[in-house]
Coordinates of C-alpha atoms in Angstrom, one line a residue:
X1 CA 112.5 136.5 111.0
X2 CA 111.6 137.1 107.1
X3 CA 114.3 134.6 106.1
X4 CA 113.4 131.8 108.5
X5 CA 109.9 132.3 107.1
X6 CA 110.5 131.8 103.7
X7 CA 112.9 129.4 104.2
X8 CA 110.1 126.8 105.2
X9 CA 107.3 127.9 103.5
X10 CA 107.8 125.7 100.7
X11 CA 107.6 122.4 103.1
X12 CA 104.5 123.8 103.9
X13 CA 103.3 124.3 100.6
X14 CA 104.0 120.7 99.7
X15 CA 102.7 119.6 102.7
X16 CA 99.3 121.4 101.9
X17 CA 99.5 120.4 98.6
X18 CA 100.2 116.5 99.6
X19 CA 97.4 116.7 102.6
X20 CA 94.9 118.0 99.9
X21 CA 95.5 115.5 97.4
X22 CA 95.6 112.5 99.8
X23 CA 91.7 113.7 100.6
X24 CA 90.7 113.9 97.3
X25 CA 92.5 110.0 97.1
X26 CA 91.0 108.9 99.9
X27 CA 87.2 109.9 98.8
X28 CA 87.9 108.2 95.2
X29 CA 89.3 105.1 97.0
X30 CA 86.5 105.1 99.4
X31 CA 84.0 104.7 96.3
X32 CA 86.3 101.6 94.6
X33 CA 84.4 98.6 93.0
X34 CA 86.0 95.6 92.1
X35 CA 84.6 95.7 88.7
X36 CA 87.2 96.7 86.6
X37 CA 88.8 93.9 84.5
X38 CA 92.6 94.8 84.6
X39 CA 91.7 95.0 88.8
X40 CA 90.2 91.6 88.8
X41 CA 93.0 90.4 86.7
X42 CA 95.3 91.4 88.9
X43 CA 93.6 90.3 92.0
X44 CA 93.6 86.5 90.5
X45 CA 96.8 86.6 89.5
X46 CA 98.4 87.0 92.7
X47 CA 95.6 85.0 94.7
X48 CA 97.1 81.7 93.9
X49 CA 99.9 79.1 94.7
X50 CA 103.3 79.9 94.6
X51 CA 103.8 77.5 91.6
X52 CA 100.5 78.7 89.8
X53 CA 101.7 82.5 90.5
X54 CA 104.8 82.0 88.8
X55 CA 103.3 80.0 85.8
X56 CA 101.1 82.6 85.3
X57 CA 103.5 85.6 85.2
X58 CA 105.7 83.0 82.6
X59 CA 102.2 82.8 80.5
X60 CA 102.3 86.2 78.8
X61 CA 98.6 87.1 80.0
X62 CA 99.9 89.8 82.2
X63 CA 99.4 93.4 81.0
X64 CA 102.6 94.7 83.3
X65 CA 106.0 93.0 83.6
X66 CA 106.7 90.9 87.0
X67 CA 107.9 93.4 89.9
X68 CA 104.4 94.9 90.8
X69 CA 102.7 91.6 90.9
X70 CA 105.7 89.8 92.7
X71 CA 105.8 92.5 95.4
X72 CA 101.8 92.4 95.2
X73 CA 101.9 88.5 95.9
X74 CA 104.4 89.2 99.0
X75 CA 102.1 91.7 100.4
X76 CA 98.6 89.8 100.3
X77 CA 99.3 86.3 100.4
X78 CA 102.8 85.8 102.3
X79 CA 102.2 89.1 104.6
X80 CA 98.4 88.8 104.9
X81 CA 97.6 92.5 103.7
X82 CA 93.7 92.5 102.6
X83 CA 93.8 93.4 98.9
X84 CA 92.6 96.5 99.3
X85 CA 95.8 97.4 100.9
X86 CA 97.0 97.8 96.7
X87 CA 94.7 100.6 96.8
X88 CA 95.7 102.7 99.8
X89 CA 99.7 102.3 98.9
X90 CA 98.9 104.9 96.5
X91 CA 98.4 107.8 99.4
X92 CA 102.0 107.2 100.5
X93 CA 103.4 106.7 96.6
X94 CA 101.4 110.2 96.2
X95 CA 103.6 112.0 99.0
X96 CA 106.4 110.2 97.6
X97 CA 105.8 111.5 94.7
X98 CA 105.4 115.0 95.4
X99 CA 108.6 115.2 97.2
X100 CA 110.6 113.5 94.5
X101 CA 109.1 116.1 91.9
X102 CA 110.5 118.9 94.4
X103 CA 113.9 117.2 94.6
X104 CA 114.2 117.5 90.8
X105 CA 113.1 121.0 89.9
X106 CA 115.4 122.0 93.3
X107 CA 118.4 120.8 91.3
X108 CA 117.2 123.9 88.6
X109 CA 115.8 126.6 91.0
X110 CA 115.9 128.0 94.0
X111 CA 113.1 126.5 97.0
X112 CA 110.4 128.9 96.7
X113 CA 110.1 128.2 92.4
X114 CA 110.7 124.7 93.0
X115 CA 107.7 124.4 95.6
X116 CA 105.6 126.6 93.0
X117 CA 106.5 124.7 90.2
X118 CA 105.6 121.2 92.1
X119 CA 101.9 122.7 92.9
X120 CA 101.6 123.1 89.4
X121 CA 102.7 119.8 88.0
X122 CA 101.1 117.8 90.7
X123 CA 97.7 119.8 90.3
X124 CA 98.0 119.6 86.2
X125 CA 99.1 115.9 87.0
X126 CA 95.5 114.8 86.7
X127 CA 96.3 111.2 85.2
X128 CA 97.6 110.3 88.4
X129 CA 95.1 110.7 90.7
X130 CA 92.5 109.1 88.5
X131 CA 94.4 106.1 87.6
X132 CA 95.8 105.9 91.2
X133 CA 92.0 104.5 92.4
X134 CA 93.0 101.1 90.4
X135 CA 94.5 98.3 91.7
X136 CA 97.6 98.9 88.9
X137 CA 100.9 100.0 89.3
X138 CA 100.3 103.3 87.8
X139 CA 101.6 104.8 91.2
X140 CA 104.5 102.7 91.7
X141 CA 105.2 103.5 87.7
X142 CA 105.4 107.2 88.2
X143 CA 107.1 107.1 91.2
X144 CA 109.9 104.7 90.1
X145 CA 110.3 107.3 86.7
X146 CA 110.6 110.2 89.2
X147 CA 113.4 108.4 91.4
X148 CA 115.5 107.4 87.6
X149 CA 115.1 110.9 86.8
X150 CA 116.4 112.5 90.1
X151 CA 119.0 110.0 90.0
X152 CA 120.1 110.8 86.3
X153 CA 120.1 114.2 87.4
X154 CA 122.9 113.3 90.5
X155 CA 124.8 110.8 88.5
X156 CA 125.3 113.6 85.9
X157 CA 126.6 116.1 88.5
X158 CA 129.2 113.9 90.2
X159 CA 129.8 110.4 89.3
X160 CA 130.4 108.0 92.3
X161 CA 130.0 104.4 92.4
X162 CA 127.2 104.7 94.9
X163 CA 125.1 106.7 92.9
X164 CA 126.0 104.4 89.5
X165 CA 124.5 101.7 91.4
X166 CA 121.4 104.0 92.6
X167 CA 121.0 104.8 88.9
X168 CA 121.0 101.0 87.9
X169 CA 118.3 100.0 90.6
X170 CA 116.2 102.8 89.5
X171 CA 116.2 101.8 86.1
X172 CA 115.4 98.1 86.8
X173 CA 112.3 99.1 89.4
X174 CA 111.1 101.3 86.7
X175 CA 111.5 98.7 83.4
X176 CA 110.1 96.3 85.8
X177 CA 107.1 97.4 86.8
X178 CA 105.0 98.8 83.6
X179 CA 105.5 98.2 80.0
X180 CA 106.8 101.1 79.0
X181 CA 109.1 101.6 81.9
X182 CA 112.2 100.5 79.6
X183 CA 111.7 103.0 76.7
X184 CA 111.1 105.5 79.2
X185 CA 113.7 104.7 81.0
X186 CA 116.6 104.7 78.2
X187 CA 114.7 108.3 77.2
X188 CA 115.5 109.3 80.7
X189 CA 119.0 108.0 81.0
X190 CA 119.9 109.0 77.1
X191 CA 121.5 112.4 78.2
X192 CA 124.4 110.6 80.5
X193 CA 125.6 109.2 76.5
X194 CA 126.9 112.8 76.2
X195 CA 128.3 113.1 79.5
X196 CA 131.8 113.1 79.9
X197 CA 132.5 111.5 83.3

């Protein structure tokens, strides 16, 4: 009975953490106003005709690499989602980041320690929550970095073609999401150079 309780306790802790931080994000997003210069630039960039959008992406005015803007253009202009969707997408990304953090830590410890450390990290990671109230790809960038780290750990533990493809896709997502993505991705993957595959 005790083993059964402790086996599922870590999942309940992560669920409560995700729920509490989602409520915090919900309140912060509810106070959002379209006054930030980067937020207005993002909306202006994706709220164009397709040829103007492609030309604007190539102009060098955008602060971030194209993947985020292409996804934003697809969701807002082609799928007719409201512009506020770029804010609300942060909440599922928050849940995903908590789960990915737990999976990464689980590779180095047991489930109880991994869940406890995830709670600590996601509580300290205030930059994630404060930046998430903007229409910018910080959540997407953070989740991409975690996905690449997890893919690198899995690939290092056991080489396979499937894991190599997953590593490559994760690296591309991170590199094309944020202007820091390429150096961070190279830093995450650098230890793989020392592996004997």
